[in-house]
PDB file of C-alpha atoms in Angstrom:
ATOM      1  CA  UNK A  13     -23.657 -56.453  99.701  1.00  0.00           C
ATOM      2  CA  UNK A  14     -21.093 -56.357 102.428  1.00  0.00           C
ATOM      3  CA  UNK A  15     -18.616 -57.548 100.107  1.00  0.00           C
ATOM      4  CA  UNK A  16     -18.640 -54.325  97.877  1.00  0.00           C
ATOM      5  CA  UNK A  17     -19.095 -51.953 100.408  1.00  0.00           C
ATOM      6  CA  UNK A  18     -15.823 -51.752 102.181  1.00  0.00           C
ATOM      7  CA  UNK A  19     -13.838 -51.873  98.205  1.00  0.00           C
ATOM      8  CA  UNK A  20     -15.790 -48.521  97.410  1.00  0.00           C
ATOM      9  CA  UNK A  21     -13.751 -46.401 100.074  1.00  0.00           C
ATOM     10  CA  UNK A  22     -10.588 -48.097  99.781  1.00  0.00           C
ATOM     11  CA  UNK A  23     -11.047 -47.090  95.988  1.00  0.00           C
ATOM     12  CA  UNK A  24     -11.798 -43.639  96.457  1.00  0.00           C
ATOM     13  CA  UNK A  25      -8.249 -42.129  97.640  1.00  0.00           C
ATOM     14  CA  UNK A  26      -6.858 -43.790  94.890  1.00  0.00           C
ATOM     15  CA  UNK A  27      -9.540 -41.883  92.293  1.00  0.00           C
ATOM     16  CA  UNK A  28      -9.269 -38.943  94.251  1.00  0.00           C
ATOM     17  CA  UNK A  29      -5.194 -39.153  93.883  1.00  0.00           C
ATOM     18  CA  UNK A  30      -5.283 -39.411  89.900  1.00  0.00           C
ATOM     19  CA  UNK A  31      -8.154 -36.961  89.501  1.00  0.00           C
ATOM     20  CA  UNK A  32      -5.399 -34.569  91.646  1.00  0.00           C
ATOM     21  CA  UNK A  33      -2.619 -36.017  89.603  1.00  0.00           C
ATOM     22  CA  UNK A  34      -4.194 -35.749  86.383  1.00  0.00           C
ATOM     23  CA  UNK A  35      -5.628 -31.568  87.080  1.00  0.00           C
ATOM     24  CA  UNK A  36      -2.186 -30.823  88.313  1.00  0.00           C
ATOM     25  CA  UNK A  37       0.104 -32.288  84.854  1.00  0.00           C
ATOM     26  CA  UNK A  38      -3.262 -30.710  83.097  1.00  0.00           C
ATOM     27  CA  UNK A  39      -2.074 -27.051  84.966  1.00  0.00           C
ATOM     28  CA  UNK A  40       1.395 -27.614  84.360  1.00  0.00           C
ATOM     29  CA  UNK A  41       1.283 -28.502  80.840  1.00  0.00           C
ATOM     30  CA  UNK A  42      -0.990 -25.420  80.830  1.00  0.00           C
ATOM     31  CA  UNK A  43       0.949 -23.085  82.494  1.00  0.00           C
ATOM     32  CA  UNK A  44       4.002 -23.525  79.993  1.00  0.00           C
ATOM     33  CA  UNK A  45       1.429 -23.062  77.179  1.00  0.00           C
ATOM     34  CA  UNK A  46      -0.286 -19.960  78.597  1.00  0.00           C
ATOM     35  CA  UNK A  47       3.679 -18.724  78.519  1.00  0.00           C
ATOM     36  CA  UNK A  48       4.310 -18.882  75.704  1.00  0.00           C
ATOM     37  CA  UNK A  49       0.531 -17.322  74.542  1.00  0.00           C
ATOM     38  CA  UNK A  50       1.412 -14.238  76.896  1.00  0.00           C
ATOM     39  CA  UNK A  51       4.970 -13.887  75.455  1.00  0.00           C
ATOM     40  CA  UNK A  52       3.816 -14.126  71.538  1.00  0.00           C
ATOM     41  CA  UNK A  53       0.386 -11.586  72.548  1.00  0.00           C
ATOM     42  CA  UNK A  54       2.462  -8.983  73.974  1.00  0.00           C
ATOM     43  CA  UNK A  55       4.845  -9.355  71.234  1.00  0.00           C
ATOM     44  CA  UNK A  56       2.118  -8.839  68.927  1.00  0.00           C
ATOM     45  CA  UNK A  57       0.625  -5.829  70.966  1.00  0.00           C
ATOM     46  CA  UNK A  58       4.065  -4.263  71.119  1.00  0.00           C
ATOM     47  CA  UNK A  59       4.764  -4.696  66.888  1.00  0.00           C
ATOM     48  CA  UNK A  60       0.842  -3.342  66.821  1.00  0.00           C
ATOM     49  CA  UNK A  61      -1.636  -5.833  66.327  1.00  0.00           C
ATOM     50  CA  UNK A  62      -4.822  -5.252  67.890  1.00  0.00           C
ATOM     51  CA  UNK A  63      -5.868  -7.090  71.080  1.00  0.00           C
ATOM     52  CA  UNK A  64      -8.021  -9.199  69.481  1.00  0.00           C
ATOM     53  CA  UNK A  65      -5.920 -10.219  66.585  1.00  0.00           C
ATOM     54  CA  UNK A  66      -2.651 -10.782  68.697  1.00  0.00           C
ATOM     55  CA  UNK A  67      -5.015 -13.054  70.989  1.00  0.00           C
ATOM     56  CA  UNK A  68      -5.713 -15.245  68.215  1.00  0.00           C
ATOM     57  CA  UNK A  69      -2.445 -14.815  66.774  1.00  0.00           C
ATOM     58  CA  UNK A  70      -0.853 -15.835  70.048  1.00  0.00           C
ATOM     59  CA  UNK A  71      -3.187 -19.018  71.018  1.00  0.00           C
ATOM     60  CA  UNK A  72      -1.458 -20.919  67.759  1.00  0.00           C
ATOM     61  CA  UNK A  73       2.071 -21.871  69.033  1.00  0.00           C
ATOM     62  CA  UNK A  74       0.390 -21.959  72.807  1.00  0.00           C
ATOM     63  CA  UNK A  75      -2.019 -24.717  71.248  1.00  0.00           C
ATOM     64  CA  UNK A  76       0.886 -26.385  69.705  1.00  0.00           C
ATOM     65  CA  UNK A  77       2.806 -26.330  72.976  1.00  0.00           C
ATOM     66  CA  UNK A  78      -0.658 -27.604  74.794  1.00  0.00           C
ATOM     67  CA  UNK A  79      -1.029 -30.186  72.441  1.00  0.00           C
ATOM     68  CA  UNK A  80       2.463 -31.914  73.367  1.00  0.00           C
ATOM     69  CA  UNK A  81       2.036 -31.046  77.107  1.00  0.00           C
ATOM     70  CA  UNK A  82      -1.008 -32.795  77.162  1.00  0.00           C
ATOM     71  CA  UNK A  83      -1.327 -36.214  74.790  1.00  0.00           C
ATOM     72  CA  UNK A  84       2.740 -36.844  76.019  1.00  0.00           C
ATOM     73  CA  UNK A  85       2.834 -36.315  79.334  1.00  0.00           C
ATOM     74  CA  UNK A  86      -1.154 -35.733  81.119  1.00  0.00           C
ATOM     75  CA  UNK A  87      -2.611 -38.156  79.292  1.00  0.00           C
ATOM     76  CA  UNK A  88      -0.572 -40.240  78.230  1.00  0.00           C
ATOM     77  CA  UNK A  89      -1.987 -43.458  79.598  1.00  0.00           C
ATOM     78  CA  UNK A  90      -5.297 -42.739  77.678  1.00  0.00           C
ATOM     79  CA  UNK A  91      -6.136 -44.780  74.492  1.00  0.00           C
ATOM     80  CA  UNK A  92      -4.747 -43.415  71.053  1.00  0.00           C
ATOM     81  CA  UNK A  93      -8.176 -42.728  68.792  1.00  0.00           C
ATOM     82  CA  UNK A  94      -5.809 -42.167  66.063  1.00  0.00           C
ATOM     83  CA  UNK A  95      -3.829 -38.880  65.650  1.00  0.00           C
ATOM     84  CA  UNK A  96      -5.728 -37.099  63.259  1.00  0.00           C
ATOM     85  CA  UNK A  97      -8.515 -37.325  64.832  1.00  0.00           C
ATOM     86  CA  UNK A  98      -7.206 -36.355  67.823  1.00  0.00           C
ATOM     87  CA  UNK A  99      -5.187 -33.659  66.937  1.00  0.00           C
ATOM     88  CA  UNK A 100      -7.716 -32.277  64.906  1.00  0.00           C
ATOM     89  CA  UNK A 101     -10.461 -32.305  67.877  1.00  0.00           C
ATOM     90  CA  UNK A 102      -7.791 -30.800  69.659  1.00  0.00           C
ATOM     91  CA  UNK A 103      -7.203 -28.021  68.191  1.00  0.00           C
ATOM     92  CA  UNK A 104     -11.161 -27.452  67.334  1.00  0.00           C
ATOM     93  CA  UNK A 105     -11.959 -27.297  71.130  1.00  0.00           C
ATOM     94  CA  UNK A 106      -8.898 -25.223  71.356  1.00  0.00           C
ATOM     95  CA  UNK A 107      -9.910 -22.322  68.813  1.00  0.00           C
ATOM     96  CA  UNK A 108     -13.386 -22.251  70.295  1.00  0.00           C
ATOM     97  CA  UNK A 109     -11.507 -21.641  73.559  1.00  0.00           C
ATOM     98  CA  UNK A 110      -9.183 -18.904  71.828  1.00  0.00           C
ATOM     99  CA  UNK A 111     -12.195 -17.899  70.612  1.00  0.00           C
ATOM    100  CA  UNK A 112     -13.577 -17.382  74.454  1.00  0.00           C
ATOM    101  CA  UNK A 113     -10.218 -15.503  74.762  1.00  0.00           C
ATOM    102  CA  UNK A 114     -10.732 -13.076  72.043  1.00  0.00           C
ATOM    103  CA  UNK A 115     -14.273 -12.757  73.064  1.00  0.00           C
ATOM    104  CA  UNK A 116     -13.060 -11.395  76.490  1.00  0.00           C
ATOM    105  CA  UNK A 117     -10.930  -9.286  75.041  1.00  0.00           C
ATOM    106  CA  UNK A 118     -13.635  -7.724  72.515  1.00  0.00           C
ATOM    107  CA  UNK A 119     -16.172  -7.214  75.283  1.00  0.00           C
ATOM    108  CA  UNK A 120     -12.938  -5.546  76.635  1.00  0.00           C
ATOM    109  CA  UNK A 121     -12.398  -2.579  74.072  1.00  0.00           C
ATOM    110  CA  UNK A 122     -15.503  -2.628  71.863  1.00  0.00           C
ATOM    111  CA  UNK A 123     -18.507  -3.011  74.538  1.00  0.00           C
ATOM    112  CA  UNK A 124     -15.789  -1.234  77.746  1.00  0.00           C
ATOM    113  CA  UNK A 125     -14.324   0.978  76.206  1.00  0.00           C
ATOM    114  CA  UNK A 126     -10.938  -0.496  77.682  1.00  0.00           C
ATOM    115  CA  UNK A 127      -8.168  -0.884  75.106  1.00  0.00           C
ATOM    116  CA  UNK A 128      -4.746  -0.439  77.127  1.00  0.00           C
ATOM    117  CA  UNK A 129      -2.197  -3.023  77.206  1.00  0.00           C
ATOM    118  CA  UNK A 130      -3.171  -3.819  80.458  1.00  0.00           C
ATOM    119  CA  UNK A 131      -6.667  -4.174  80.271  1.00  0.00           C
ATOM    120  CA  UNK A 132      -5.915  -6.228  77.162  1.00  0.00           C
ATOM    121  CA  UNK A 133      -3.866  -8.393  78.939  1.00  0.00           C
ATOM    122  CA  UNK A 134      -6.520  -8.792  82.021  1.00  0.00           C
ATOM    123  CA  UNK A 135      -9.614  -9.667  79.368  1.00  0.00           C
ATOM    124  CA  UNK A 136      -7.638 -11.987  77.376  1.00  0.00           C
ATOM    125  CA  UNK A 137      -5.010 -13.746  79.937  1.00  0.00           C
ATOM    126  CA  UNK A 138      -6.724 -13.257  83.009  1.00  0.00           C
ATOM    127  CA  UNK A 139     -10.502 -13.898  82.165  1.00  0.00           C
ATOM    128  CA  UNK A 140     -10.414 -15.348  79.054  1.00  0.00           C
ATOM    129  CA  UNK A 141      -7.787 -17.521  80.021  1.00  0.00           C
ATOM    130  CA  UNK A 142      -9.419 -19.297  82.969  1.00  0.00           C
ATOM    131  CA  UNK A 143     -12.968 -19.381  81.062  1.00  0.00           C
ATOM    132  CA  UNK A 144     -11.148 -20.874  78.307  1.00  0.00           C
ATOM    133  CA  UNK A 145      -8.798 -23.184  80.980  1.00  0.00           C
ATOM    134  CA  UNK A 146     -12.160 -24.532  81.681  1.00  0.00           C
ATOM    135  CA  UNK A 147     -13.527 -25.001  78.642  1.00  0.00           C
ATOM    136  CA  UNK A 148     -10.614 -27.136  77.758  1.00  0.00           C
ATOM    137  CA  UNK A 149      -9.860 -29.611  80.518  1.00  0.00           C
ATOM    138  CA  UNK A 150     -13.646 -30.314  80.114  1.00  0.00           C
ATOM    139  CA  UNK A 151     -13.495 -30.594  76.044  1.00  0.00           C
ATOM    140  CA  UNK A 152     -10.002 -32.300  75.915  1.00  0.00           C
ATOM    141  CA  UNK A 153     -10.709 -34.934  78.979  1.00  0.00           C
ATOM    142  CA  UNK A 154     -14.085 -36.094  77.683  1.00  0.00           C
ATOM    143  CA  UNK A 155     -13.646 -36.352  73.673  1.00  0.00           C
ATOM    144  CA  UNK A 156     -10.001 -35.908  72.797  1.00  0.00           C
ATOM    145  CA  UNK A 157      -8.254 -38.248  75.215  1.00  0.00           C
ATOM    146  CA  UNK A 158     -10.835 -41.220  76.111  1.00  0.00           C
ATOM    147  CA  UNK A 159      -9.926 -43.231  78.974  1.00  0.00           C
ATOM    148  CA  UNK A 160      -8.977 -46.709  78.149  1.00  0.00           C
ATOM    149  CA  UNK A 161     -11.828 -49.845  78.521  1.00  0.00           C
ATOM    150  CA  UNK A 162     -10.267 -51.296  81.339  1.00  0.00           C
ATOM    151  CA  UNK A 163     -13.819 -53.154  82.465  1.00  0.00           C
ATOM    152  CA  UNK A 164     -14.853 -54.227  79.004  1.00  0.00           C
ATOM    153  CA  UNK A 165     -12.615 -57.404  78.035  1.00  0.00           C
ATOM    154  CA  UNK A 166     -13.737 -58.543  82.049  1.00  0.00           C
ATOM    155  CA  UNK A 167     -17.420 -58.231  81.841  1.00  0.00           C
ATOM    156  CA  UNK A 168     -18.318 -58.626  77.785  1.00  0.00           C
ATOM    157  CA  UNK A 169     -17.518 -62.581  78.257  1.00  0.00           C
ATOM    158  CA  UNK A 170     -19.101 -62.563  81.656  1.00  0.00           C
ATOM    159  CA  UNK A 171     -22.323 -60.490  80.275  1.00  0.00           C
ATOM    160  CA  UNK A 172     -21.880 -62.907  76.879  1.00  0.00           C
ATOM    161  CA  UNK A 173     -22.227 -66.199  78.984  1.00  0.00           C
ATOM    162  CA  UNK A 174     -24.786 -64.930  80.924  1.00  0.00           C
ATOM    163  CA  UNK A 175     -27.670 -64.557  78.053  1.00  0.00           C
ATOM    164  CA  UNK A 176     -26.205 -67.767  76.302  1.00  0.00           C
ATOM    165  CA  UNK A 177     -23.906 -66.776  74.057  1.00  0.00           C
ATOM    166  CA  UNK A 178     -25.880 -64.027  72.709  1.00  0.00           C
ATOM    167  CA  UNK A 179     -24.859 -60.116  72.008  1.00  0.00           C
TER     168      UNK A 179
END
C-alpha cells in the first residue's frame, strides 16, 4: 500500500500538464477554425444568405480546417482507428455541433425575433459556438481520437499467467 501511494501524486502534475496541454492545442486548433467559420458566415450574410444557412454554410471549410488542426497537431499521439472512420466520425459530431450553431441562431430570429447581423453573429459565434466548442472536445476526445493502450501489452501477459494461461 505504501508503495503506490506516494506514485499517485507524483503522477498527477504530469496528467494535469497534458490535460492543460492537450485543451490548449484543442483551443488553438479551434480558434483558427472558428476564423475561418466567422470570415465565410459573414461573407455569406453580406452576399445574403440567411443566418441560418450561412451558419451551416460556413461550419464546412471551418470543419475541414478543425479536422487538420486537430488529428495533426492535438492529437497526434493518439492511435490511428483508420481514416475513414475517423474522418467520417469527425465530421458527424461536427455537423451535430453546426447543427447546435444553427440552432442558436434559429432560436435567434424565429423564436426572438432578432435577425440583425449582430445578433446573428452573437447566437451563432458567440453561443452556439461555445455550446458547440463543448460538444466537440467531448465527442472528438472520447470516440474520434482514442488514446493509445499503453497498459494493455504490460498487464494481458501478467493477467494471462495469472489464471493459467487462460483468456
Amino acid at each position: 500500500m505504501s508503495g503506490t501511494a506516494p506514485t499517485e501524486p507524483a503522477e498527477a502534475p504530469g496528467r494535469l500538464a497534458a490535460a492543460r496541454s492537450e485543451v490548449t492545442q484543442f483551443l488553438i486548433a479551434g480558434g483558427l477554425a472558428y476564423a475561418v467559420d466567422v470570415a465565410v458566415f459573414n461573407l455569406c450574410l453580406y452576399w445574403g444568405l440567411g443566418g441560418v444557412a450561412a451558419k451551416i454554410v460556413s461550419s464546412v471549410p471551418a470543419t475541414i480546417v478543425a479536422y487538420i488542426g486537430n488529428r495533426y497537431w492535438t492529437y497526434r499521439s493518439r492511435e490511428r482507428t483508420g481514416v475513414r472512420r475517423e474522418y467520417t466520425m469527425f465530421f458527424v459530431f461536427s455537423a451535430i455541433a453546426a447543427g447546435i450553431q444553427a440552432g442558436c441562431v434559429f432560436v435567434s430570429n424565429h423564436l426572438m425575433g432578432y435577425t440583425s447581423t449582430l445578433a446573428d453573429n452573437i447566437s451563432g459565434n458567440i453561443v452556439g459556438m461555445a455550446l458547440g466548442t463543448l460538444f466537440r472536445f467531448w465527442a472528438f476526445r472520447t470516440f474520434v481520437f482514442k488514446h493509445k493502450s499503453e497498459t494493455a501489452p504490460s498487464t494481458e501477459p501478467a493477467l494471462s499467467a495469472g489464471r493459467g494461461g487462460t483468456p
